Structures are given as structure tokens and as C-alpha cells.
Amino acid sequence: MELLILPLICGIISLIFLSILAKNITKEKVGNEKMKEIATAISEGAMAFLKKEYKYLSVFIIVLFIFMGIFLSIQAACAFLVGALFSMASGYVGMKTAVKANVRTANAAKTGIKEALGIAFSGGSVMGLCVVGLGIIGITILVYIFNFNIEYITGFGLGASSIALFARVGGGIYTKAADVGADLVGKVEAGIPEDDPRNPAVIADNVGDNVGDVAGMGADLFESYVGSIISAITLGSFVAVSIGNNALIYPLILSALGIISSLIGILIVKAYKGEKPQKALNNGTTVAGFLALILSSGACKYLFDSLTLFIPVVVGVIVGIAIGKITEIYTSSDYKFVKKIAKECETGAATNIIEGLAVGMKSTVVPIILIVIGIIISYIGCGGMKDSMIGLYSIALSAVGMLSTTAITIAVDAYGPVADNAGGIAEMSELPKEVREITDKLDSVGNTTAAIGKGFAIGSAALTALALFASYTQAVNLESINLLNPLTLVGVLIGGMLPFLFGALTMESVGKAAGEMVEEVRKQFREKPGILEGEEKPDYARCVEISTRAALKEMILPGVIAVLAPIIVGILLGAEALAGLIAGGVVTGVMLAIMMSNSGGAWDNAKKYIESGVYGGKGSDAHKACVVGDTVGDPFKDTSGPSMNILIKLMTIVSLVFAPLIVQFGGILFK
Amino acid sequence: MELLILPLICGIISLIFLSILAKNITKEKVGNEKMKEIATAISEGAMAFLKKEYKYLSVFIIVLFIFMGIFLSIQAACAFLVGALFSMASGYVGMKTAVKANVRTANAAKTGIKEALGIAFSGGSVMGLCVVGLGIIGITILVYIFNFNIEYITGFGLGASSIALFARVGGGIYTKAADVGADLVGKVEAGIPEDDPRNPAVIADNVGDNVGDVAGMGADLFESYVGSIISAITLGSFVAVSIGNNALIYPLILSALGIISSLIGILIVKAYKGEKPQKALNNGTTVAGFLALILSSGACKYLFDSLTLFIPVVVGVIVGIAIGKITEIYTSSDYKFVKKIAKECETGAATNIIEGLAVGMKSTVVPIILIVIGIIISYIGCGGMKDSMIGLYSIALSAVGMLSTTAITIAVDAYGPVADNAGGIAEMSELPKEVREITDKLDSVGNTTAAIGKGFAIGSAALTALALFASYTQAVNLESINLLNPLTLVGVLIGGMLPFLFGALTMESVGKAAGEMVEEVRKQFREKPGILEGEEKPDYARCVEISTRAALKEMILPGVIAVLAPIIVGILLGAEALAGLIAGGVVTGVMLAIMMSNSGGAWDNAKKYIESGVYGGKGSDAHKACVVGDTVGDPFKDTSGPSMNILIKLMTIVSLVFAPLIVQFGGILFK
């Protein structure tokens, strides 16, 4: 128990560190009046969305809180509440920082790339530290209060997952609706450039980057982070009798050491004085990763007097990085797949779509094989063949290991949208071209490093879901889940169908929301012809409002389905059918997540590749074809794809938390 | 044993009946010289493809025959050989008839729709009767010789499934390559109408309809038909001890009675003298269905002295029809989904693609729920809760019930391509416009009834795969398949990934083959400018050759993966991992099959809907957008989607047939 002080201290240190970083950002100069004005509009729009979203979510939270209080326990309900609030807090802090850092990055870019990197990366770091700080503090305090009673602690994970799903879906719909709306009418129909202040949807578009890529991603990673730790603690509680109580604390120690390593990595990036930001980011990430591994090996030796349980940590890190690298190969224009997609644009949009879908589908192969190898090595390497629980615990540890340096991963990931936003502000406030060039460069250098973050997200989602799945079966006292039982198969089929339904709903939502935005922008151009001449000011607020309303309305159904489906199947068909549902959901969910994210990423980069001048460059027929792919890819990679990762974990954790209910009432159809 | 005479006689009757029909078709007039010339070109192209395909396949068959002879038994190898040869024979007979019926249908259409229907439907009936006749005769003789030893009989299913996969994939690639090639250069670039004799790919396009929609579909349905019967016999052998040996014969009797019912249905259609072909088809199908049910209930009562095992037959028929209806709702322009897709074309190709994909994904929900309900009712209704084997047997019976009237289902399904081809011949030989109108009408009236056929294909694939899966676990002596075993989960993940890989490969193959065709057509137009003026004759044979070569080359890899993956996983990771692979493959395979077929069908009909005049009709921007969707949908609905159904059954039956090998050598990685 006394070892719990380490994660707590690390959590507090990261919160202190982030307040310093945040204060330093605030101290930086905002720039001229016009920049201030635009930044304020973006900031207000983003905050207005978050406020409204949180209002909706509070209804959901209260309902589920009461439901849990009645049917489960008040402790679980409280843990859920804390998880939900902490998740919302990470989203809030991240976004609050991002909307400050964006304009200051734009202003610093006037001086040079080094200065701009400093501020943008600080913004990302605040977000990363907030996620891990709140995550580890929350879990540490709860395990202390509830004395590692997992029936309560898992409530924290449920809070984190459910908010993450809503935030990802809502934010994803918002950002894509605004993006598509702005592009379709502005760029294509009116022929004005990206981020042009005459475009009524331009502010909404920039708000979207913040609510989708920053707040949505923050909640998403918060849930990955705490999900993996909680699944490992849960399985740890089943192996504590055989390998000692340190099994409970090990995941928290790993995470704490990861925070220390990340902090050092962040300091290395911040201390960088050269002109190549890519190098700074690489150095920081690499040092953090190695440091985390070295410290973890020490912790493992100290806690278990053996290095066996260090194996899954290494496996997790390697698998995560490998998936990231594979992701890059399938989605970067340096490799043959994106080049092939670009080539197919020469014969039109249809061949581009077919090739993009095929690349996405094919890109599932290697990540799945890597995950499979990771599972087998972790399981067998730690003695799973003799004691299956230890093997499963070890699988959970590999997810924790993968995510231990989450802080710096997020810092690298989240600084992209800040730089992107800075570029938008530079454009809208008509700063010199060099400023935009610097922010563009900053945005692009983060992409390679960010690919590793995506690999971690996919890999950890699969592993965490499997670990949570194992915990669920323990919680409902299933000794085995027999696939030969037709009810299990029925569950597998239903579970396998849900990600398809979920993907369809989220894609259609983007379409609907984007459609409303398109109409609004067209209307403004029609009713105020002065806008395009630059004589009249467009009504930015109206576009922001439309995105907000549409995104929030559309996020409800998919979110509610994800929470209710497992409970309904469990109650109607029983615990084994629900286990099948989880397994089916994980398998199709992981495939669709990889496929949609990679197809989307590949289309995006194929477009950029053509815009760089090949196959006729901008304005050519090939370019028109690739824009179609890019537009299809938008909801793929920024809404439906990333939500899948959360969906599979949410369905699993819902099952785990409501296990007592399922045990008591499950399978009423056959009673 | 003496009851086996019934299926044998029914099989022989259908072969006799089909020879009469075929002879009658041959007696009909071919028409003028030009028609004869075109028909000969199509016929020769189709036969050339089939010959080459069968040459490739014979290598595969010989290799697998020897392998099975060495590692399994000579009996199983022989059964495999018979299955493969019979499958090839059904494809051959069906196509031979179709290429005779097409030109005669065109000629008869000069007289009237009734006459044209008569010939086209005879063509379809020959195909249907050939499939069921050869299928039931093959199985009956084998069960007689091998005395219901399922270790040998399943070899017949393996032969049917493997040939079906190659034929479906090869035929699917051929038809779409020719179609896309002809359309892209002919219709879009050169601006000449569909089926214009100036288009060098026009003969290849018409050949494609035969090798894809007729020969490919024939092999496909042959495998569904025998697969369902074999899976039921296999499970019957496990329940024979408890419910009597009649369990072994019941599936064959159901199929025999289905043949009788289908024959009567076919006679009703043929006897129809009115002017509404839709009515004739509906009447025939409905009568056949009800008759089959009535006869089946009698057989059930006679064999088991109870109607319990009649329940799954009814369930199967209802579920099949319901899935067909749902398929129609999602893919016909009479309902909101296709209308929505058409509407999205107004905002461009991208929104059309997004909506089409979303509709396809959503369309998985109801069929899965129907299948699930079917499984639960069949399983529980027959006492599966007390004896799980009886429940599983019952699930297999519902697939047999669903497919018992396959003969008339195929007749209705296969007459479409015949009518379509007749239209092409009418166009190319410049027959009066009314002729084309009649063939178009014939083609379209079949579509509604054909939707039910698709429902049967999807529903029976899922149920048959589950039944074969259960048989596999018996064959490898697994009492249960524990999803908690990480190796099972690993299998589920790999299995879930395979349909994605398979879909990607087949889609890319279509792209590659179509690309070659596009280049060839462009080259001919360039080198012989007289073609477009109608002064020079295009080189049809060259296009036929290109399609043939490309399709055969591209069919190998997907086919080999499907056969080898289960064996490799079984040998390396063991029987339980292989069970996981099958389950994972079934779940994602079924979803992708439904999604791809329905997205493709919906795009196709959205295009036709717009061409009927809405949203600006032909030539409008909406029309251009919908053509993109239609082109993406082509490989979806005619290559990748339908192949998925075969893939999941093939992987399962490979596992079942090679079970003895898996038992002996399985899991070498962990030994």
C-alpha cells in the first residue's frame, strides 16, 4: 500500500509541471488585434461547444449514476462519476490550453520555427500531462479508498470510456462537418483558398480542430490510459494469490515510471535549440521510451524478484512501435501504397475509392499478426500455459507498458492540431507567407512521430479489450466461454454486427451535419453577396452554432447503443452470450478501426502527394478524383475509425461493471 | 438405406427433365446471320475461358487429391475429386445452355415477351436442375458407398467449395474487368452506347455475364446446396444414437422433396400463358415453396413420428425469405435507402460513396438479427438446451430447408443474365428497339424474385458455416472451445482478418484486370481510327483473351489463401485456435458479404433511379456522381461480396476435412 505514494507523487508532479507550462504559454504574446479577434472567436466557439456537450453529458452521467447506485453499489457509482468528471476535465484543460497556444504559436512563428515549436509543443505537453496526471491520481486514490476492490474501481473506467465515446463521436462529427462544409462550398464552389476569412465556416472549421483533435483525442487517450491500468489491476487481483499482492501495484508503478520518463523526454524536446524540430521530437520520444523500459525492469525485479513480468512490457512497447511503423507505411506517400492510390486517381474517383478501401482492408493483416504475436509471447512467456490467469494478466501488462509513456506520445500528437490552428490564424489574419510555411512545417513533422501514437492506440485497444474481456468472465464466474454453445455464437454475431452499425451511424451523422453546414454557407453567400468581395462580414457564429447543434444531436444514438447493447444482450441472453458479443465486437471493431483509419489516412496523403505536383497536380482530373477519396476518408479517419477503438473497450467495460446485474438477472429469455 | 432411392430418383428425374429442356432450347431458331455470328463469338469466348479455367483448376485438384490421398485417405480424396468434377460440370452445363438460350431469347423476343420468357426461363431451369440433380446424386451415391462415413463424404463438400471459390472469384474478376473496361472507355471516353458493336470489349463484356453470373453462380449455388446437406448429414451422424438413423437420411429426403416441388413450380412458370412474367415467376416460386413445406412436414412425421424437426425447416424458409425481403428494401429504388443514396449524388461522388457504404453497413443489422432468431428458435425448439447436438443438427436442417427449393430459385436467378445477354445480342445485331425493350423488361422482373435467392444465399451460408463449425469441433474431439484461451482468441483475430484480406485482394484484382482492359480498348481506338466510324472491325478476341488471362492469374492467390490459412493455423497453433479462426472468419465474412453485396446493389439501383430522370437524369452532375458509386459497387456486389459466402464455408470445410491431420500434428509450435 505504501508504494502507492509513487504514482500519486508522479501524478501530482505532472499536474504541477503542466501548470507551469500553461502559465508560460499564457505569458507569450498574442500578436496583433486581428489575430486576437480571430483567436477569441475560435476560443469562444470551442468553449461554447464544450459547455453544451458537457450539459448533455451531465444528463447521461446523472442517469447512469442513479442506475448504478440502485442496481450495483453507491461506491461503483461514485467511481464512475469521478472517472467521467476527470475525463471531462482532461478534455477541458487540453482544449483551454490549445486555444491559447494556437494564436501564440502563430505569433512566435514570425520569429522562427524554434520559437513556434516551443509554444506548440508546450500546448501538446499540457494535454499529455493532464491526461496521465488525472488518470493516475484518480486510480491511485480510488484503489486506496476501495482497497483494490475491483468491483468499484472499474466504475472509474466506465466513466472514462463513456465520456470518451461521446467526446470522440461528437468532436469527430463537429470537426468533419465544419471541414467538409467549409471545403465543399468555399474551396470547390466559391473558389476561395483554405482558411480564407471570407468563408463563413472558417471559424467553425478551426473550432472543429480543437473540439475534435484536441478535446476528443484527450478524452480518448484518457480512456485508453486508465482502461489499460484498470484492466491490469483487475487481472492482478486474480493472480495476487499466486504471485503476491505486488501484482496489484505493478501496473501503477509502471505508469508512474512512464510519467517520469515522459517528463524527461518533454524536457529534452523543450531544451532543443536547433532548427530541426523532427529531431527534437524523435530524441524526446526515444529517450522517454528507453528510460521507461530501464526503470520498468528495475521495478519488476524489485517487486517480483524476477524479470519474467518485464517481458510483456517490452513486448507491448515493441508491438506498439511496430504497428505505428506499419501504419506509416500504409498511409505515407513515401511508400508504395499511397503512391498506388494516387496513380489510380488518373483513371478517376471510382478506382481511387476501390484502391483506398483495398489498402485499408489489407492494412489489417500485419497489425493483427503483430498483436497475435504479442499475445502469444506475453501469455506463454509468463507461464500462461500453466496458469492462464497469469498469462492474461501479462497481456494486460503489455498494454500498460505500451501506454506508459502516453504523456509524451500525446504531447507529440496534440501539438499537430495546435500548429494547424496557428496556420489557420496566420492565414485569416493575413500574416506573411513565411509564417504559414513555418506552421505547415511544424504540422507535418509531427505526423511521423504521431503515427507511433496511432499504433499505440490500436494495439493497446485490442490488448486492453482482451484483458477486460478476461476480467468480465471472472466477474460473471464463467470458467470457460464455450463457442460451441449457440448462444455464444449468437452473441458473437450480434457483437460483430455492432461496429458496422456504429460505423454507419457515425458516417451518416457526419454527412447530415456537413449537409446542414453546406446549406448555411451557400445561404450566406447568396444572401450577402458582399462577403465574397470582402465587403461584408460573414456570420461565423451561425456556422459554429450549426456544427455544435448537429454534432451533439448526432452523438447521442451511437453512444447510447454502445452502452445499452451489452446490458440488453446480457439480460436477455445471459452472460455467455454477452461474452460472445464482446469477442465479436472486438474482432470486427479492431478490423474496422484499422481499415477506416488507414484508408482515410492514405487517401489524405494521396491527395497531398498529387497536390505536390504529380499526375498533373492541383486542378487536374487526378486531383479532382483524389479529393473525392479525401472527403470519404474524412469521416473514416477522424470520426468512425477512432471511435471504434473506444467502442470495443466501452462495450467490454460496461459488461464488466454490470457483471453483478448480469449474474443476477442474465438470460431471462431462457428462465 | 432403402430410402436413399428417393433422392436418387429425384436427382435422375431432374437430369432427364433438364435434357428435355435443353433439347427444346436448341430446337428454337437462332435468328439472322449477324445474330449467329455474335452469339458464336460470345459462346466461343465463354467456352475458351471455362476450358482455361478448368485447366488451371485441374492442377489444383490433382495436387490436393494427392495430398489428401497421402495424409487423409484415398476415399476422402476420391470424394473430393467427384465433388470438384460435379461442380465443374454444373458450371459447364449451365453456361453451355446459357450461351444457346441468349441468342434464341433475343430472336423469340421479336415475337413477344411470353415467347422470350419461355426460352430464357428454360435456360435458367437447366442450370437450376443441373445443380440440384448432380448435387443430390453425388451425395446419395457417396453416402451409399461409404455407408454414411462422414470422414469421406465431407471430401465431396471440399471439392464443391474449392471449385466454387475459384469459379466465383475468377468469373467475378472476368465479368467486372470486361464491364468496367467496356464502360470506362466506350461509354465515358468515346461516348458510344452500351453494347455497341464498335466497342472492342463488347464481346468480352457479354462473355463475362456468362462466366461470372452463370458459371460462377452455378458453382457457388452447387456448393451452398451440397454444403448444407453435408453439414446436416455430418451432424445427423452425431445425433443418430439418440434420435435414430433417420437423422442421416432426413436432409436428403428434404432436398429430394424440394426437387419435386421445384419441378412443379418450374412447370407452372412454363405453363403460364399471360403477359405478365412477374406473375408467372412469383406463382411458380410460391407454389414450390409451400409444396416443399407440406411434403417436408409429411416426411418429418413419417421419419421421426413427430413434427419437432420440421420446426427448423419452417424457420429456415421464413428467415431466408425475410432476409431476401430486407435485401430488397436496402437495395431497391422503391425504398428510402436507395433514394437517399441518389439524393446524396447531388452533392457529389464523395457523399454518394459515404452514404452507400453506410447503407451497406447498416444493412447487416436486420439479417443478423433474423439469423440469430433463426438459430435460437431452431436450437431451442428442437431441444438443444437438453442435448446440444440435436440443437446444432436442427440449425443445419434450417439451412437445408432454406435451400431445398434451390432448383427454382436458381432458375429465376439465372434467367436474368440470359435475358441480359439477349439484350446485348439484340443491340449488337441492330434488332428493332422493341426487342431490346422486351429483354430489358424480362431482366428487371426477375430482380425482385432474385432478391429472395440472395437472402437464401446469405442466410444459408451463415447457418451452414455454423453447422460445419460444430461438425469440425466434433471431428477434432473438442468438447468445448474456450474463448478464454488466448490461442482461441488469437485464432478469432486471424480469422476475422482473413475476409478483409480476401476482400482487398479480390477488389484489387478487378482493378488490375480492368486497367489492362482499359488500355487495350484505348489502344485499339488509337491504332484503328476506323473502328469508331464503323469502318474497321475491332479485335474482340484480343479483349476476351485479356480478360481470361487476367482473371485466371488473379484468382489464384485468394483461392490458395482460403485453402491454406486454416491448415497452417491448425498445424501451428492447434485445433482450438483453428476453431477460433473459423468463428472469427464467419463473423467478419458474413458482415462483409452482406455489406458489400448491399452497398453494391444499392449504388447500382441509385444509378438506375437517377437515369430514370430524377436529379437531372443522365448526363447531369448527379449522374456522374452516381456512376462513381456504381463502379465502386461492381467489384463489391459481383466479386468480393459473393465470394465471402463461399470463403467462410470453404475455410470451415477445409478444417473439417483436414481434422484428422490437425488432431495428429496440430499445435506444433507449443509441443
CSV table of C-alpha atoms in Angstrom, one decimal, chain A residues 180 184 337 340 344 346-347 349-351 353-355 357-362 364-366 368-369 371-372 375-376 379-380 385 388-389 391-392 395 462 466 469-470 473-474 478-497 499-501 503-505 507-508 510-512 518 522 573 579-580 583-584 586-588 590-592 595-596 603 627-629 631-633 635-636 644 669-670, chain B residues 180 184 337 340 344 346-347 349-351 353-355 357-362 364-366 368-369 371-372 375-376 379-380 385 388-389 391-392 395 462 466 469-470 473-474 478-497 499-501 503-505 507-508 510-512 518 522 573 579-580 583-584 586-588 590-592 595-596 603 627-629 631-633 635-636 644 669-670:
chain,number,residue,atom,x,y,z
A,180,VAL,CA,-16.4,19.4,-45.3
A,184,LEU,CA,-17.2,22.0,-50.4
A,337,PHE,CA,0.5,2.1,-51.2
A,340,LYS,CA,-0.7,3.4,-55.9
A,344,GLU,CA,-5.4,5.2,-59.5
A,346,GLU,CA,-5.7,9.1,-63.0
A,347,THR,CA,-8.5,6.7,-64.0
A,349,ALA,CA,-12.6,8.7,-58.5
A,350,ALA,CA,-14.0,5.2,-58.6
A,351,THR,CA,-10.7,3.4,-59.0
A,353,ILE,CA,-12.0,4.7,-53.9
A,354,ILE,CA,-11.6,1.0,-54.7
A,355,GLU,CA,-7.8,1.1,-54.2
A,357,LEU,CA,-10.6,0.7,-49.5
A,358,ALA,CA,-8.4,-2.2,-50.6
A,359,VAL,CA,-5.3,-0.7,-49.0
A,360,GLY,CA,-7.3,-0.1,-45.8
A,361,MET,CA,-8.5,-3.7,-45.7
A,362,LYS,CA,-5.1,-5.1,-46.5
A,364,THR,CA,-5.3,-5.0,-41.1
A,365,VAL,CA,-3.0,-8.0,-41.8
A,366,VAL,CA,0.3,-7.1,-40.3
A,368,ILE,CA,-3.3,-8.3,-36.4
A,369,ILE,CA,-0.3,-10.6,-36.8
A,371,ILE,CA,-0.9,-8.2,-31.9
A,372,VAL,CA,-1.3,-12.0,-32.2
A,375,ILE,CA,-0.4,-12.0,-27.1
A,376,ILE,CA,1.3,-15.4,-27.6
A,379,TYR,CA,0.9,-15.2,-22.5
A,380,ILE,CA,3.4,-18.1,-22.9
A,385,MET,CA,0.2,-22.4,-20.2
A,388,SER,CA,-4.0,-19.0,-17.6
A,389,MET,CA,-4.7,-16.0,-15.3
A,391,GLY,CA,-0.9,-15.2,-18.9
A,392,LEU,CA,-4.0,-12.9,-19.2
A,395,ILE,CA,-1.4,-9.5,-21.8
A,462,ALA,CA,-7.1,-4.6,-28.7
A,466,LEU,CA,-9.0,-8.7,-24.3
A,469,PHE,CA,-12.9,-9.4,-21.5
A,470,ALA,CA,-11.0,-11.9,-19.3
A,473,THR,CA,-15.6,-13.6,-17.5
A,474,GLN,CA,-14.1,-13.8,-14.0
A,478,LEU,CA,-17.6,-18.2,-16.2
A,479,GLU,CA,-15.0,-20.9,-16.1
A,480,SER,CA,-15.0,-21.1,-19.8
A,481,ILE,CA,-16.9,-19.5,-22.7
A,482,ASN,CA,-17.9,-22.2,-25.0
A,483,LEU,CA,-18.0,-21.2,-28.6
A,484,LEU,CA,-20.0,-24.3,-29.3
A,485,ASN,CA,-22.9,-23.0,-27.3
A,486,PRO,CA,-25.2,-21.4,-29.9
A,487,LEU,CA,-26.0,-18.6,-27.5
A,488,THR,CA,-22.3,-17.7,-27.5
A,489,LEU,CA,-22.3,-17.8,-31.3
A,490,VAL,CA,-25.4,-15.6,-31.3
A,491,GLY,CA,-23.6,-13.2,-29.2
A,492,VAL,CA,-20.6,-13.2,-31.5
A,493,LEU,CA,-22.8,-12.5,-34.5
A,494,ILE,CA,-24.5,-9.6,-32.7
A,495,GLY,CA,-21.3,-8.2,-31.4
A,496,GLY,CA,-19.7,-8.5,-34.8
A,497,MET,CA,-22.6,-6.5,-36.3
A,499,PRO,CA,-19.3,-2.0,-35.1
A,500,PHE,CA,-20.8,-2.0,-38.6
A,501,LEU,CA,-23.9,-0.3,-37.3
A,503,GLY,CA,-19.7,3.0,-38.2
A,504,ALA,CA,-22.7,3.5,-40.4
A,505,LEU,CA,-24.4,5.8,-37.9
A,507,MET,CA,-20.6,8.2,-41.0
A,508,GLU,CA,-24.2,9.3,-41.8
A,510,VAL,CA,-21.1,13.5,-40.5
A,511,GLY,CA,-23.0,13.5,-43.7
A,512,LYS,CA,-26.1,15.1,-42.2
A,518,VAL,CA,-23.1,23.4,-46.7
A,522,ARG,CA,-24.4,28.7,-49.5
A,573,LEU,CA,-29.5,-13.9,-23.5
A,579,ALA,CA,-19.1,-12.8,-23.7
A,580,GLY,CA,-19.7,-13.7,-27.3
A,583,ALA,CA,-15.5,-11.1,-28.6
A,584,GLY,CA,-17.4,-10.5,-31.8
A,586,VAL,CA,-13.6,-6.7,-30.6
A,587,VAL,CA,-12.8,-8.6,-33.7
A,588,THR,CA,-14.8,-6.6,-36.2
A,590,VAL,CA,-10.4,-3.8,-34.4
A,591,MET,CA,-10.6,-4.6,-38.1
A,592,LEU,CA,-12.8,-1.7,-39.0
A,595,MET,CA,-9.2,-0.3,-42.0
A,596,MET,CA,-11.1,3.0,-41.7
A,603,TRP,CA,-6.5,9.0,-49.2
A,627,VAL,CA,-10.4,15.0,-53.5
A,628,VAL,CA,-13.3,12.5,-53.6
A,629,GLY,CA,-11.2,9.9,-51.8
A,631,THR,CA,-13.6,13.5,-48.5
A,632,VAL,CA,-14.7,9.9,-48.0
A,633,GLY,CA,-11.7,9.4,-45.8
A,635,PRO,CA,-15.3,10.6,-41.5
A,636,PHE,CA,-13.3,7.3,-41.8
A,644,MET,CA,-14.2,2.1,-32.9
A,669,LEU,CA,-35.4,-15.3,-22.1
A,670,PHE,CA,-34.5,-18.8,-21.1
B,180,VAL,CA,-15.6,-1.7,-66.4
B,184,LEU,CA,-15.0,3.4,-69.0
B,337,PHE,CA,-32.2,3.9,-48.7
B,340,LYS,CA,-31.2,8.7,-50.0
B,344,GLU,CA,-26.5,12.3,-51.9
B,346,GLU,CA,-26.5,15.8,-55.8
B,347,THR,CA,-23.6,16.9,-53.5
B,349,ALA,CA,-19.4,11.4,-55.6
B,350,ALA,CA,-17.9,11.5,-52.1
B,351,THR,CA,-21.3,11.9,-50.3
B,353,ILE,CA,-19.8,6.8,-51.6
B,354,ILE,CA,-20.2,7.6,-47.9
B,355,GLU,CA,-23.9,7.1,-47.9
B,357,LEU,CA,-21.1,2.4,-47.5
B,358,ALA,CA,-23.2,3.5,-44.6
B,359,VAL,CA,-26.3,1.8,-46.1
B,360,GLY,CA,-24.3,-1.4,-46.7
B,361,MET,CA,-23.0,-1.4,-43.1
B,362,LYS,CA,-26.4,-0.7,-41.6
B,364,THR,CA,-26.1,-6.0,-41.7
B,365,VAL,CA,-28.3,-5.4,-38.7
B,366,VAL,CA,-31.7,-7.0,-39.6
B,368,ILE,CA,-28.0,-10.8,-38.4
B,369,ILE,CA,-30.9,-10.4,-36.0
B,371,ILE,CA,-30.2,-15.3,-38.4
B,372,VAL,CA,-29.9,-15.1,-34.6
B,375,ILE,CA,-30.6,-20.1,-34.6
B,376,ILE,CA,-32.3,-19.6,-31.3
B,379,TYR,CA,-31.8,-24.7,-31.4
B,380,ILE,CA,-34.2,-24.4,-28.5
B,385,MET,CA,-30.9,-27.0,-24.3
B,388,SER,CA,-26.8,-29.5,-27.7
B,389,MET,CA,-26.0,-31.8,-30.7
B,391,GLY,CA,-29.9,-28.2,-31.4
B,392,LEU,CA,-26.9,-27.9,-33.8
B,395,ILE,CA,-29.6,-25.4,-37.2
B,462,ALA,CA,-24.1,-18.4,-42.1
B,466,LEU,CA,-22.1,-22.7,-38.1
B,469,PHE,CA,-18.1,-25.5,-37.5
B,470,ALA,CA,-19.9,-27.7,-35.0
B,473,THR,CA,-15.2,-29.5,-33.3
B,474,GLN,CA,-16.6,-33.0,-33.1
B,478,LEU,CA,-13.1,-30.7,-28.8
B,479,GLU,CA,-15.7,-30.9,-26.0
B,480,SER,CA,-15.7,-27.1,-25.8
B,481,ILE,CA,-13.9,-24.2,-27.4
B,482,ASN,CA,-12.9,-21.9,-24.7
B,483,LEU,CA,-12.9,-18.3,-25.8
B,484,LEU,CA,-10.9,-17.5,-22.7
B,485,ASN,CA,-7.9,-19.5,-24.1
B,486,PRO,CA,-5.7,-16.8,-25.7
B,487,LEU,CA,-5.0,-19.2,-28.5
B,488,THR,CA,-8.7,-19.3,-29.4
B,489,LEU,CA,-8.7,-15.5,-29.3
B,490,VAL,CA,-5.7,-15.4,-31.5
B,491,GLY,CA,-7.5,-17.6,-33.9
B,492,VAL,CA,-10.5,-15.4,-33.8
B,493,LEU,CA,-8.4,-12.3,-34.6
B,494,ILE,CA,-6.6,-14.1,-37.5
B,495,GLY,CA,-9.9,-15.5,-38.8
B,496,GLY,CA,-11.6,-12.1,-38.5
B,497,MET,CA,-8.8,-10.5,-40.5
B,499,PRO,CA,-12.1,-11.8,-45.1
B,500,PHE,CA,-10.7,-8.3,-45.1
B,501,LEU,CA,-7.5,-9.5,-46.8
B,503,GLY,CA,-11.8,-8.7,-50.0
B,504,ALA,CA,-8.8,-6.4,-50.6
B,505,LEU,CA,-7.2,-8.9,-52.9
B,507,MET,CA,-11.1,-5.9,-55.3
B,508,GLU,CA,-7.6,-5.0,-56.4
B,510,VAL,CA,-10.7,-6.4,-60.5
B,511,GLY,CA,-8.9,-3.1,-60.6
B,512,LYS,CA,-5.8,-4.6,-62.2
B,518,VAL,CA,-9.0,-0.1,-70.5
B,522,ARG,CA,-7.8,2.7,-75.8
B,573,LEU,CA,-1.4,-23.2,-33.2
B,579,ALA,CA,-11.9,-23.2,-34.2
B,580,GLY,CA,-11.3,-19.6,-33.3
B,583,ALA,CA,-15.6,-18.3,-35.8
B,584,GLY,CA,-13.7,-15.1,-36.5
B,586,VAL,CA,-17.6,-16.4,-40.2
B,587,VAL,CA,-18.4,-13.3,-38.2
B,588,THR,CA,-16.5,-10.8,-40.3
B,590,VAL,CA,-20.9,-12.6,-43.1
B,591,MET,CA,-20.8,-8.9,-42.3
B,592,LEU,CA,-18.6,-8.0,-45.2
B,595,MET,CA,-22.3,-5.1,-46.6
B,596,MET,CA,-20.5,-5.4,-49.9
B,603,TRP,CA,-25.4,2.0,-55.8
B,627,VAL,CA,-21.6,6.4,-61.8
B,628,VAL,CA,-18.7,6.5,-59.4
B,629,GLY,CA,-20.7,4.7,-56.8
B,631,THR,CA,-18.3,1.5,-60.4
B,632,VAL,CA,-17.1,1.0,-56.8
B,633,GLY,CA,-20.1,-1.2,-56.3
B,635,PRO,CA,-16.5,-5.5,-57.5
B,636,PHE,CA,-18.4,-5.2,-54.2
B,644,MET,CA,-17.2,-14.1,-49.0
B,669,LEU,CA,4.5,-24.5,-32.0
B,670,PHE,CA,3.7,-25.5,-28.5
